[in-house]
mmCIF file with all atom_site columns, C-alpha atoms in Angstrom:
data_model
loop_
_atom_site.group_PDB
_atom_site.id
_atom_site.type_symbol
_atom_site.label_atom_id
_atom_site.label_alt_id
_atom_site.label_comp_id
_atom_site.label_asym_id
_atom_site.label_entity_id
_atom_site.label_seq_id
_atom_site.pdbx_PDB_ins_code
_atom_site.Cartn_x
_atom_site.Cartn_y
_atom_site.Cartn_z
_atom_site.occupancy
_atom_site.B_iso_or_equiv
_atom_site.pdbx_formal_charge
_atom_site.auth_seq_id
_atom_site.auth_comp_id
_atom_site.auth_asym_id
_atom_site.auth_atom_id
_atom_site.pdbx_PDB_model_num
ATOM 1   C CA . UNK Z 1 1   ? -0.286  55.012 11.145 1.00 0.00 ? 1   UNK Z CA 1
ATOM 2   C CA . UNK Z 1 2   ? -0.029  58.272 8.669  1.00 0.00 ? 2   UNK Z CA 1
ATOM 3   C CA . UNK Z 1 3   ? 3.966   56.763 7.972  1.00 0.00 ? 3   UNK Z CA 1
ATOM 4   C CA . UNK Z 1 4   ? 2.946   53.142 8.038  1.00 0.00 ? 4   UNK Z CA 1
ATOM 5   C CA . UNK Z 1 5   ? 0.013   54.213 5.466  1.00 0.00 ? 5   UNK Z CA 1
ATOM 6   C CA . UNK Z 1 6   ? 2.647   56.862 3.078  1.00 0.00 ? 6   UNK Z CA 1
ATOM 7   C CA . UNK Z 1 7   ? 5.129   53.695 3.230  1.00 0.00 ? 7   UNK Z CA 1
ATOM 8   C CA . UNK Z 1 8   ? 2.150   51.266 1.316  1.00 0.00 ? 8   UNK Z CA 1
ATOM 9   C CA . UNK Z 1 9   ? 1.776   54.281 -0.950 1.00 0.00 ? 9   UNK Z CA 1
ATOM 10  C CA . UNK Z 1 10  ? 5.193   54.384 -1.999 1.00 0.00 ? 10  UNK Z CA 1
ATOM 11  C CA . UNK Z 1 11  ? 5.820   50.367 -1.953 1.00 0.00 ? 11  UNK Z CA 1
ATOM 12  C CA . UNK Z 1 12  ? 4.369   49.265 -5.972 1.00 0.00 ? 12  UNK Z CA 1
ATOM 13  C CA . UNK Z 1 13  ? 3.285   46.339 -4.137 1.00 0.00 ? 13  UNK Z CA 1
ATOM 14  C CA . UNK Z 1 14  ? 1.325   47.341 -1.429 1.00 0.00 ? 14  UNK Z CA 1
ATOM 15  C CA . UNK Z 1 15  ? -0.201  50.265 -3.946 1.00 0.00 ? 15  UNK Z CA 1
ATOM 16  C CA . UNK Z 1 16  ? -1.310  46.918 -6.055 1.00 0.00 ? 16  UNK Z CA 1
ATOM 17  C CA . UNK Z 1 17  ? -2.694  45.837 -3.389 1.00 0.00 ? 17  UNK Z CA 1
ATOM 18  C CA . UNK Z 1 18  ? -4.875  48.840 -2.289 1.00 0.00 ? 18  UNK Z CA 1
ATOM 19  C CA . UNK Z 1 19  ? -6.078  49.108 -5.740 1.00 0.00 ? 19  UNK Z CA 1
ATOM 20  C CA . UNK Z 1 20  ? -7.204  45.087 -6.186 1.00 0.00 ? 20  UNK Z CA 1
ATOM 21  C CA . UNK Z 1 21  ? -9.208  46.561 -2.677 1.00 0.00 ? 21  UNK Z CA 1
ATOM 22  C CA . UNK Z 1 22  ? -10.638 49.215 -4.276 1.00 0.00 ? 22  UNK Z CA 1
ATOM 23  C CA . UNK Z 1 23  ? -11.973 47.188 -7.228 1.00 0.00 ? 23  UNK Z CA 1
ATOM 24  C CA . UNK Z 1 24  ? -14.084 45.110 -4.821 1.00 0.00 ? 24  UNK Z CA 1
ATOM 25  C CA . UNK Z 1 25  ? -17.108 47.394 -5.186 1.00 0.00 ? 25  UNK Z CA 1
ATOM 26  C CA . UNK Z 1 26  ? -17.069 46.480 -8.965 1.00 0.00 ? 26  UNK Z CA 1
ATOM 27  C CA . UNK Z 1 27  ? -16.637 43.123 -8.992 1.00 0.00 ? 27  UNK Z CA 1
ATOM 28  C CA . UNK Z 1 28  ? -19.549 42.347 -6.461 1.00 0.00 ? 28  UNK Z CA 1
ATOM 29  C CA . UNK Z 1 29  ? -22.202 41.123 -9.325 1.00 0.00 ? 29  UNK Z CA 1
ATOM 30  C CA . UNK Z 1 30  ? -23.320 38.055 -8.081 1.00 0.00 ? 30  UNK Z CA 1
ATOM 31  C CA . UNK Z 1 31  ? -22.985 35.340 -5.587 1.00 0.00 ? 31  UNK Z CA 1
ATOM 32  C CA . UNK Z 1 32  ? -20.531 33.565 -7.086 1.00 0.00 ? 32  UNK Z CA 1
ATOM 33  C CA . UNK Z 1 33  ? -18.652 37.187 -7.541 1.00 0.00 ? 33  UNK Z CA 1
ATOM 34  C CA . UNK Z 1 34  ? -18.938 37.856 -4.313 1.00 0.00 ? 34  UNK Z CA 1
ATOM 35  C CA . UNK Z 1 35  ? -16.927 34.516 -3.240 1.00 0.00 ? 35  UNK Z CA 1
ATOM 36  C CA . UNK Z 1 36  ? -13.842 35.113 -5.624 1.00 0.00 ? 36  UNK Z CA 1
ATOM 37  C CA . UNK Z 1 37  ? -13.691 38.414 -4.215 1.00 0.00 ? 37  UNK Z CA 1
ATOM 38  C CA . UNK Z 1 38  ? -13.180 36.838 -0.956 1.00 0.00 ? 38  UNK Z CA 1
ATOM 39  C CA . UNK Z 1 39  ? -10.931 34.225 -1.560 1.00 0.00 ? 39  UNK Z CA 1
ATOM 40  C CA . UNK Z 1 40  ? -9.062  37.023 -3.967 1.00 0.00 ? 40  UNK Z CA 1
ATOM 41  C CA . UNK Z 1 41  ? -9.127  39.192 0.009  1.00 0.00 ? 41  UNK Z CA 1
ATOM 42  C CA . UNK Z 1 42  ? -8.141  36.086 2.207  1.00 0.00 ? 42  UNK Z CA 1
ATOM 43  C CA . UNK Z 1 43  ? -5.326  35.081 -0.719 1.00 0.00 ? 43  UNK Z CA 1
ATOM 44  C CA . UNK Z 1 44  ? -3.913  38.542 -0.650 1.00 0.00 ? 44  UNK Z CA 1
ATOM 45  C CA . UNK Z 1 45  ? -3.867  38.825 2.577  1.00 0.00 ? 45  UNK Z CA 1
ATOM 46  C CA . UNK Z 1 46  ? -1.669  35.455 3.376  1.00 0.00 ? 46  UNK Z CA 1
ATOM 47  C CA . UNK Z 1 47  ? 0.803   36.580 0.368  1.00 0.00 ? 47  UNK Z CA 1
ATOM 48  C CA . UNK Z 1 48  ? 1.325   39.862 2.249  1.00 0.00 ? 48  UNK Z CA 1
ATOM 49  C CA . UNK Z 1 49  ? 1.659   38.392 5.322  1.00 0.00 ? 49  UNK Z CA 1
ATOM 50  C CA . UNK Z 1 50  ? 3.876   35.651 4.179  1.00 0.00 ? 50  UNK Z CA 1
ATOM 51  C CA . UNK Z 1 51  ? 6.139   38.098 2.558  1.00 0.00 ? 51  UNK Z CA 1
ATOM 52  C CA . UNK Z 1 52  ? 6.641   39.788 5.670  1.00 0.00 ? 52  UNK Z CA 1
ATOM 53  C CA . UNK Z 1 53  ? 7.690   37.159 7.903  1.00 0.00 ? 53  UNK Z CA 1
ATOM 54  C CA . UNK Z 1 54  ? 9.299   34.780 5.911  1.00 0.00 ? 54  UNK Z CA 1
ATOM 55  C CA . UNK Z 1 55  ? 12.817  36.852 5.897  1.00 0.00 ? 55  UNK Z CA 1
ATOM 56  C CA . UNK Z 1 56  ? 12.595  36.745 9.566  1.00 0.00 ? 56  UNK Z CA 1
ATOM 57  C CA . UNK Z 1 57  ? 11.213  33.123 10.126 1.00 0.00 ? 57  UNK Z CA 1
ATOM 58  C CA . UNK Z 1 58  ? 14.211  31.984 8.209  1.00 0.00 ? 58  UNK Z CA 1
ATOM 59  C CA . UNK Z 1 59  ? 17.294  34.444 9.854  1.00 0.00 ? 59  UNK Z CA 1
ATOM 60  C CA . UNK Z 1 60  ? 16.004  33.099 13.757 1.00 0.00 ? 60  UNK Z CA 1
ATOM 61  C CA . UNK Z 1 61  ? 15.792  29.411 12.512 1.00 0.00 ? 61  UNK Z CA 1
ATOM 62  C CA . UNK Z 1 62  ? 19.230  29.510 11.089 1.00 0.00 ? 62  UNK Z CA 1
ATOM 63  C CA . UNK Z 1 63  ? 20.356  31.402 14.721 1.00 0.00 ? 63  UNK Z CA 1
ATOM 64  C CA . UNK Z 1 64  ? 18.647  28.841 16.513 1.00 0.00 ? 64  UNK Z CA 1
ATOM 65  C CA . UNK Z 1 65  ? 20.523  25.970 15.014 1.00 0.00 ? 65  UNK Z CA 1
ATOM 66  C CA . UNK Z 1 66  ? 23.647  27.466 14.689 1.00 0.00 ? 66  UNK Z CA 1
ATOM 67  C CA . UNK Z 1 67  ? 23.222  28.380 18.620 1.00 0.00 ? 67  UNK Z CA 1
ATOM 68  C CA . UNK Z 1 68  ? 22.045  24.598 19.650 1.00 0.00 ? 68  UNK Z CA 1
ATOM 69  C CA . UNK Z 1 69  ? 25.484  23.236 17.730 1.00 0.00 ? 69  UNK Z CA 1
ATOM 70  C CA . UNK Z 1 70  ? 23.873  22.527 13.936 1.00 0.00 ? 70  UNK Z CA 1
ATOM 71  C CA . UNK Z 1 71  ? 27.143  21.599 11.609 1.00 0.00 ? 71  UNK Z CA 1
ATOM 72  C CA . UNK Z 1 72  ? 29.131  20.848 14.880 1.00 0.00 ? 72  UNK Z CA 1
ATOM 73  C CA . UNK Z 1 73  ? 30.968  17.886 15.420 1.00 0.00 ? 73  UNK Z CA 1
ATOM 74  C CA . UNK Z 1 74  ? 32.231  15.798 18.216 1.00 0.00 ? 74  UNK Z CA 1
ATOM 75  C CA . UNK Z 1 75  ? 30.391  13.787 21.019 1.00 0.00 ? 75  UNK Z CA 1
ATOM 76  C CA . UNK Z 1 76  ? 28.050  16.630 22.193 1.00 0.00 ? 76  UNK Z CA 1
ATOM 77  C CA . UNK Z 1 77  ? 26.514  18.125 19.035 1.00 0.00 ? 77  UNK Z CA 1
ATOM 78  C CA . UNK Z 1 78  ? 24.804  15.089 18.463 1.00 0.00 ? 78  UNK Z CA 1
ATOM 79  C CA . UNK Z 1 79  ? 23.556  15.034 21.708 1.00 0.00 ? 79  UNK Z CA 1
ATOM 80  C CA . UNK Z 1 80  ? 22.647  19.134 21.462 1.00 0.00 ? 80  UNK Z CA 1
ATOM 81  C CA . UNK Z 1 81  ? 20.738  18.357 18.123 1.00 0.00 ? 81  UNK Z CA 1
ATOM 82  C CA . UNK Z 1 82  ? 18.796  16.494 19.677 1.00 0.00 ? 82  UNK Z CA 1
ATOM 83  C CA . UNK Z 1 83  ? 17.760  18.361 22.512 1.00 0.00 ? 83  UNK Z CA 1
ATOM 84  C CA . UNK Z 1 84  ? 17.309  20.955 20.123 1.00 0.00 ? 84  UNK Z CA 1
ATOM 85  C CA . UNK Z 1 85  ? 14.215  19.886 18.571 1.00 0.00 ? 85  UNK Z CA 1
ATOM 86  C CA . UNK Z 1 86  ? 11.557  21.605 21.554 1.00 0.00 ? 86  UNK Z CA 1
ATOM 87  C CA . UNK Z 1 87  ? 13.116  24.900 20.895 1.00 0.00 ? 87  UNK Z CA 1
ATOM 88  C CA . UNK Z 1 88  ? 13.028  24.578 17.371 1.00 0.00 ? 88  UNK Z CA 1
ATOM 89  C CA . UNK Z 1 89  ? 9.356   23.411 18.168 1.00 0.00 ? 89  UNK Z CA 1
ATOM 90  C CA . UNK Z 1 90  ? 8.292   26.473 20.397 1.00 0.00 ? 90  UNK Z CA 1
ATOM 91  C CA . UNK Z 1 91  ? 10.243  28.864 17.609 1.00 0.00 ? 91  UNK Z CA 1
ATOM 92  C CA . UNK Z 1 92  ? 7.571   27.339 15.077 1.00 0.00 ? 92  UNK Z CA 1
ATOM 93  C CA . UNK Z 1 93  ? 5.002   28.098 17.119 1.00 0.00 ? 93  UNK Z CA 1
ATOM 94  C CA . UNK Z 1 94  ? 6.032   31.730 17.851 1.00 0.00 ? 94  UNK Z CA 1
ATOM 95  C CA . UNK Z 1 95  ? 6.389   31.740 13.939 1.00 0.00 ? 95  UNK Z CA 1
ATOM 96  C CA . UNK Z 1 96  ? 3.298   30.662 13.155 1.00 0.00 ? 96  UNK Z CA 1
ATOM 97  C CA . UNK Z 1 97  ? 1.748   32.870 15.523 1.00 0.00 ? 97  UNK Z CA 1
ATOM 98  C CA . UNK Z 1 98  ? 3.478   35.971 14.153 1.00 0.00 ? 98  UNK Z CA 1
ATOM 99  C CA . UNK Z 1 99  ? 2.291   34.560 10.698 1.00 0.00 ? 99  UNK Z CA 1
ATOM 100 C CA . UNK Z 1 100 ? -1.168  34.149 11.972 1.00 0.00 ? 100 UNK Z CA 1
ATOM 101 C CA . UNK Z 1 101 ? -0.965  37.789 12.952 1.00 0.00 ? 101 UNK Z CA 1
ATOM 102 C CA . UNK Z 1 102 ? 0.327   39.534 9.944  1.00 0.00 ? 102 UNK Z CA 1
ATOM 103 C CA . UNK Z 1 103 ? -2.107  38.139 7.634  1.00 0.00 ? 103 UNK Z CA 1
ATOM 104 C CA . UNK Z 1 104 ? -4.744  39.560 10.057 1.00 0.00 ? 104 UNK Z CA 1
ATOM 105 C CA . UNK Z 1 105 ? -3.012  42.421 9.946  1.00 0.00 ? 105 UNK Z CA 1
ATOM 106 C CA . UNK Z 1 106 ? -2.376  42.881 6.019  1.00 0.00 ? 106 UNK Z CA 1
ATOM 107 C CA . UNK Z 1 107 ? -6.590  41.885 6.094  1.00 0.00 ? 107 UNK Z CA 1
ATOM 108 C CA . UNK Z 1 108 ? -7.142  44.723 8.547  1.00 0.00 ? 108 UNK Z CA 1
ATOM 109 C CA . UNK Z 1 109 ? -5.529  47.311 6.468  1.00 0.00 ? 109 UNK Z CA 1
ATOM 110 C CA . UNK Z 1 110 ? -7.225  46.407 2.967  1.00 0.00 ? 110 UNK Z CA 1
ATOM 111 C CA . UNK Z 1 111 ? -10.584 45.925 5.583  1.00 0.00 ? 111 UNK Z CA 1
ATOM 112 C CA . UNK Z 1 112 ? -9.826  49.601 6.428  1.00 0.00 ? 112 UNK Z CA 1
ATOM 113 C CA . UNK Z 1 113 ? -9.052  51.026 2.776  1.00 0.00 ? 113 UNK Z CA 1
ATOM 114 C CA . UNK Z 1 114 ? -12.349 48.984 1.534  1.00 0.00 ? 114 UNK Z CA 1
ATOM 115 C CA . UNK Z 1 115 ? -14.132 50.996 4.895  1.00 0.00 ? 115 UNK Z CA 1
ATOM 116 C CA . UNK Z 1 116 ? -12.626 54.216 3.524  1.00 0.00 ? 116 UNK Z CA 1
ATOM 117 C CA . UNK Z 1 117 ? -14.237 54.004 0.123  1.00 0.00 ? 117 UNK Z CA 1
ATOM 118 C CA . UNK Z 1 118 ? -17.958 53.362 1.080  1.00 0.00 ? 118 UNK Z CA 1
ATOM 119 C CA . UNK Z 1 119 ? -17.348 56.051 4.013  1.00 0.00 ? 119 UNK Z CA 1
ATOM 120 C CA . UNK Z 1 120 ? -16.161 58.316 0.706  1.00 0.00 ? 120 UNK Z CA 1
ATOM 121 C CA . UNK Z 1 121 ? -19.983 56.762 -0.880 1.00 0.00 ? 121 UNK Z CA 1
ATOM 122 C CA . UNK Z 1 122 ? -22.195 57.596 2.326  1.00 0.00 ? 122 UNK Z CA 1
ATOM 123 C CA . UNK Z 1 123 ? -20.274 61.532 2.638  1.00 0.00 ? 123 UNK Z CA 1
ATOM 124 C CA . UNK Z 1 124 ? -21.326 61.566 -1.037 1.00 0.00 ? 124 UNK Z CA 1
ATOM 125 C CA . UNK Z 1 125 ? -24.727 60.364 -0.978 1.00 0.00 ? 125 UNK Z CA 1
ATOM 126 C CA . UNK Z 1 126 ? -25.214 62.882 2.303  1.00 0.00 ? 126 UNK Z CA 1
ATOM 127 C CA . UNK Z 1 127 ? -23.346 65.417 0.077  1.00 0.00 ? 127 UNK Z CA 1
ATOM 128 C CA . UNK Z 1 128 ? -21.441 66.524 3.402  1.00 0.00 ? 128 UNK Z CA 1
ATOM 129 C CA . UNK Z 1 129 ? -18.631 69.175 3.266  1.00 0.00 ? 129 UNK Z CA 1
ATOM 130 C CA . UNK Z 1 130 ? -16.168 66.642 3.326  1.00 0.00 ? 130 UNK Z CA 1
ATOM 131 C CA . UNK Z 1 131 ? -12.904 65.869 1.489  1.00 0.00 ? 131 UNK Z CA 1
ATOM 132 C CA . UNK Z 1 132 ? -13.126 61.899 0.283  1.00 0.00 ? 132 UNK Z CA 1
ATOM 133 C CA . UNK Z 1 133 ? -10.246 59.190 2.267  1.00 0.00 ? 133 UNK Z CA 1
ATOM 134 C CA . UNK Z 1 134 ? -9.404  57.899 -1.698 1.00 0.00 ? 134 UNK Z CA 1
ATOM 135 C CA . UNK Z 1 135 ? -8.950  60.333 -3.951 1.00 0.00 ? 135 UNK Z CA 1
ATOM 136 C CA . UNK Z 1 136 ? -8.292  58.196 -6.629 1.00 0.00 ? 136 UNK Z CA 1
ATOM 137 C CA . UNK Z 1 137 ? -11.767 56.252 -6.543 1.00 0.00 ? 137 UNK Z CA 1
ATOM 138 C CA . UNK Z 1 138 ? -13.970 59.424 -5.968 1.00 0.00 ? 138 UNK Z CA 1
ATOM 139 C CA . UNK Z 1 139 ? -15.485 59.013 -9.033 1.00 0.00 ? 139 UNK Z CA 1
ATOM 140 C CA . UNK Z 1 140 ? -16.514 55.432 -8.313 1.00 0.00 ? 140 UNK Z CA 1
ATOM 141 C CA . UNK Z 1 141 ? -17.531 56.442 -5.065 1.00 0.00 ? 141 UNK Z CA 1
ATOM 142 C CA . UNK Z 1 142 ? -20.068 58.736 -6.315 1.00 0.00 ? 142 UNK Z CA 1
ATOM 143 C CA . UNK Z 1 143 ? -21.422 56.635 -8.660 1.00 0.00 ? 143 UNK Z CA 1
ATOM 144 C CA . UNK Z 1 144 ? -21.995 54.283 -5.795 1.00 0.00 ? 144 UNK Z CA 1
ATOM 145 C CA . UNK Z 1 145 ? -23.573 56.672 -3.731 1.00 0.00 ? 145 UNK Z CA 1
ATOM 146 C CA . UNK Z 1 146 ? -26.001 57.732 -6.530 1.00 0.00 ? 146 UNK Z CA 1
ATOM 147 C CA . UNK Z 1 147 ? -26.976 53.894 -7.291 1.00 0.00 ? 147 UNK Z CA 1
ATOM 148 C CA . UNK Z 1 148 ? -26.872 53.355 -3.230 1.00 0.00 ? 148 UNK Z CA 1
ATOM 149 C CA . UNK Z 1 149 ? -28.278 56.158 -1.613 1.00 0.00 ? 149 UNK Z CA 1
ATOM 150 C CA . UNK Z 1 150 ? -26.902 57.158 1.897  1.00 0.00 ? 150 UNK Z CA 1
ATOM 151 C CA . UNK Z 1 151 ? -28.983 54.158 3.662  1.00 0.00 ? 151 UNK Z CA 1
ATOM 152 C CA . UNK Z 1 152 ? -27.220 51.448 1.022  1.00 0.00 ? 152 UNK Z CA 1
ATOM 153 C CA . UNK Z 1 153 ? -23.629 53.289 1.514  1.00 0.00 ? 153 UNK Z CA 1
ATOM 154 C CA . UNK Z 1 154 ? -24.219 52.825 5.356  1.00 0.00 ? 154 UNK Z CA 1
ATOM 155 C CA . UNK Z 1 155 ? -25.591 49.590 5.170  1.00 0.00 ? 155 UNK Z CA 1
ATOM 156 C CA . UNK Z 1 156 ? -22.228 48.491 2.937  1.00 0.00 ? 156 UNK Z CA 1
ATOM 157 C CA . UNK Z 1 157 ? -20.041 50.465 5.793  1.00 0.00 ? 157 UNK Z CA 1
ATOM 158 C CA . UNK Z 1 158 ? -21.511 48.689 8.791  1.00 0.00 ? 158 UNK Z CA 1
ATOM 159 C CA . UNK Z 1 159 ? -20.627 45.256 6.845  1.00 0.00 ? 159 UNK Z CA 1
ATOM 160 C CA . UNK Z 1 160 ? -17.097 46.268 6.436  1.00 0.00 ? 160 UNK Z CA 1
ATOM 161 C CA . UNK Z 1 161 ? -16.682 47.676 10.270 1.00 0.00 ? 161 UNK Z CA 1
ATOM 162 C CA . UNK Z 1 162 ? -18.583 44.406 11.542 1.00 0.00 ? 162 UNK Z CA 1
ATOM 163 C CA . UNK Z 1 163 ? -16.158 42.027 9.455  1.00 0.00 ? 163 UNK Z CA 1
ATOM 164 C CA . UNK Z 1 164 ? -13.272 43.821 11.601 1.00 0.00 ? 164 UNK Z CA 1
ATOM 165 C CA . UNK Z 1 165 ? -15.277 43.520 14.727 1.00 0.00 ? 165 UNK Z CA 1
ATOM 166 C CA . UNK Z 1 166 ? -15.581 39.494 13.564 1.00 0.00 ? 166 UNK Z CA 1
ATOM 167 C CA . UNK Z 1 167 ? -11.764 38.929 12.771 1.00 0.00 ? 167 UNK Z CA 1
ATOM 168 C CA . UNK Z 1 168 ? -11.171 40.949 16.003 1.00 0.00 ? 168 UNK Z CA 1
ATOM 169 C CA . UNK Z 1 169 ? -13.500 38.333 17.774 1.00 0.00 ? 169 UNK Z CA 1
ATOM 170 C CA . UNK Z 1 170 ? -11.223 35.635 16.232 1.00 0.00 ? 170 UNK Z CA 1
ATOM 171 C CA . UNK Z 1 171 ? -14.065 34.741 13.837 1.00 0.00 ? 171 UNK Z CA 1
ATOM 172 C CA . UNK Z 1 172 ? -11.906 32.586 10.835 1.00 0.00 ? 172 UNK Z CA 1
ATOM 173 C CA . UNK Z 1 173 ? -11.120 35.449 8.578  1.00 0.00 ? 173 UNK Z CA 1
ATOM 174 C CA . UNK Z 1 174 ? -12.237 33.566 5.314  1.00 0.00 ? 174 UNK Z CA 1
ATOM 175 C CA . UNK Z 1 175 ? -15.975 33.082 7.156  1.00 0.00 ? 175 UNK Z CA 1
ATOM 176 C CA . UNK Z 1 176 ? -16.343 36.797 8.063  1.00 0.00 ? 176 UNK Z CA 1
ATOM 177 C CA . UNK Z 1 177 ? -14.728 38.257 4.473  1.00 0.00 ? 177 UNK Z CA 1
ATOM 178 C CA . UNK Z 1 178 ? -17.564 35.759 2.982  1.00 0.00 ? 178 UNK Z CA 1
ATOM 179 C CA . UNK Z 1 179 ? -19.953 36.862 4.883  1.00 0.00 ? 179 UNK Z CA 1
ATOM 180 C CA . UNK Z 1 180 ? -18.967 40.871 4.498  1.00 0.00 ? 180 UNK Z CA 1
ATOM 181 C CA . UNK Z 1 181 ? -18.943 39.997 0.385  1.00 0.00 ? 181 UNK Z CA 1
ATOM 182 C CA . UNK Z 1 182 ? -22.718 38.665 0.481  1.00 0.00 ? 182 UNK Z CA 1
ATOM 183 C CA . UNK Z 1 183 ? -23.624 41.611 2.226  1.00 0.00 ? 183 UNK Z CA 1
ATOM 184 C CA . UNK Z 1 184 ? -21.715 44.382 0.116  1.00 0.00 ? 184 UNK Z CA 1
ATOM 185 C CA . UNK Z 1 185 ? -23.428 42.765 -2.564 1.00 0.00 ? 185 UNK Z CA 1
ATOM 186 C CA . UNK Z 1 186 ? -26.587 42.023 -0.855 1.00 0.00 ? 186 UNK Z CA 1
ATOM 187 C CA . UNK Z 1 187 ? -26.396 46.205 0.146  1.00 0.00 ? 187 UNK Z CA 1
#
């Protein structure tokens, strides 16, 4: 986890990422806010995800067919085409699966940077000994936990840790980043 999370730090994308996250606190003025920032979650999300995979989707289909006889020729690579297709068929599925979970995945992780920051809010507002998770958004943090309290910071914690608990409970992850949004802004 410490490598996985000092590889996103180094990666200019995945620090992009972390810091479109980390804006969500600020852009939750409204309803309407409040639903961009969730589509803006569930959108980032699938681009991660898709970035991930698609390499890989693309090097095992070209195996596949190159396995099953694709670009042979003679009597029986006709006939091994088309037997082909229900492997092709279950490697889509196993695909889309993989796809399915590395968008959950790439949600989890800006779930648990967005967790980090109000957890930085509620040490604030409790003024605990504590050294904040983001460094970089301290400052917003406190502000938060000034205009919050330590009851608000919670309250905005809880939403974050029960959207997890939601996506975990194969809630649809647009439904439960909707609903967390209403309630960050909601406090």
């Amino acid at each position: 986890e410490i490598h996985a999370s000092y590889q996103r730090a180094r990666d200019p994308e995945a620090r992009k990422r972390r810091e479109a996250v980390l804006a969500v606190p600020r852009r939750l003025t409204g309803v309407g806010a409040a639903f961009d920032a969730a589509s803006a979650l569930i959108e980032a999300a699938e681009a991660e995800a898709e970035a991930s995979v698609a390499e890989a989707d693309t090097t095992e289909r070209a195996a596949l067919e190159t396995a099953l006889g694709a670009g042979g020729t003679g009597r029986g690579a006709a006939g091994a085409i088309r037997g082909a297709a229900g492997q092709l068929k279950d490697l889509e599925k196993r695909q889309k699966s993989r796809a399915t979970r590395a968008q959950r995945d790439a949600l989890d992780r800006a779930l648990v940077d967005l967790a980090g920051f109000y957890r930085d809010a509620l040490t604030m507002a409790l003024r605990a000994p504590v050294a904040p998770v983001h460094t970089d958004t301290a400052a917003l943090a406190g502000a938060g936990a000034q205009k919050w309290d330590a009851e608000g910071s919670l309250r905005r914690l809880e939403a974050v840790l029960a959207c997890r608990a939601a996506i975990e409970a194969n809630v649809k992850p647009r439904i439960a980043v909707e609903a967390m949004m209403l309630a960050l802004w909601k406090g």
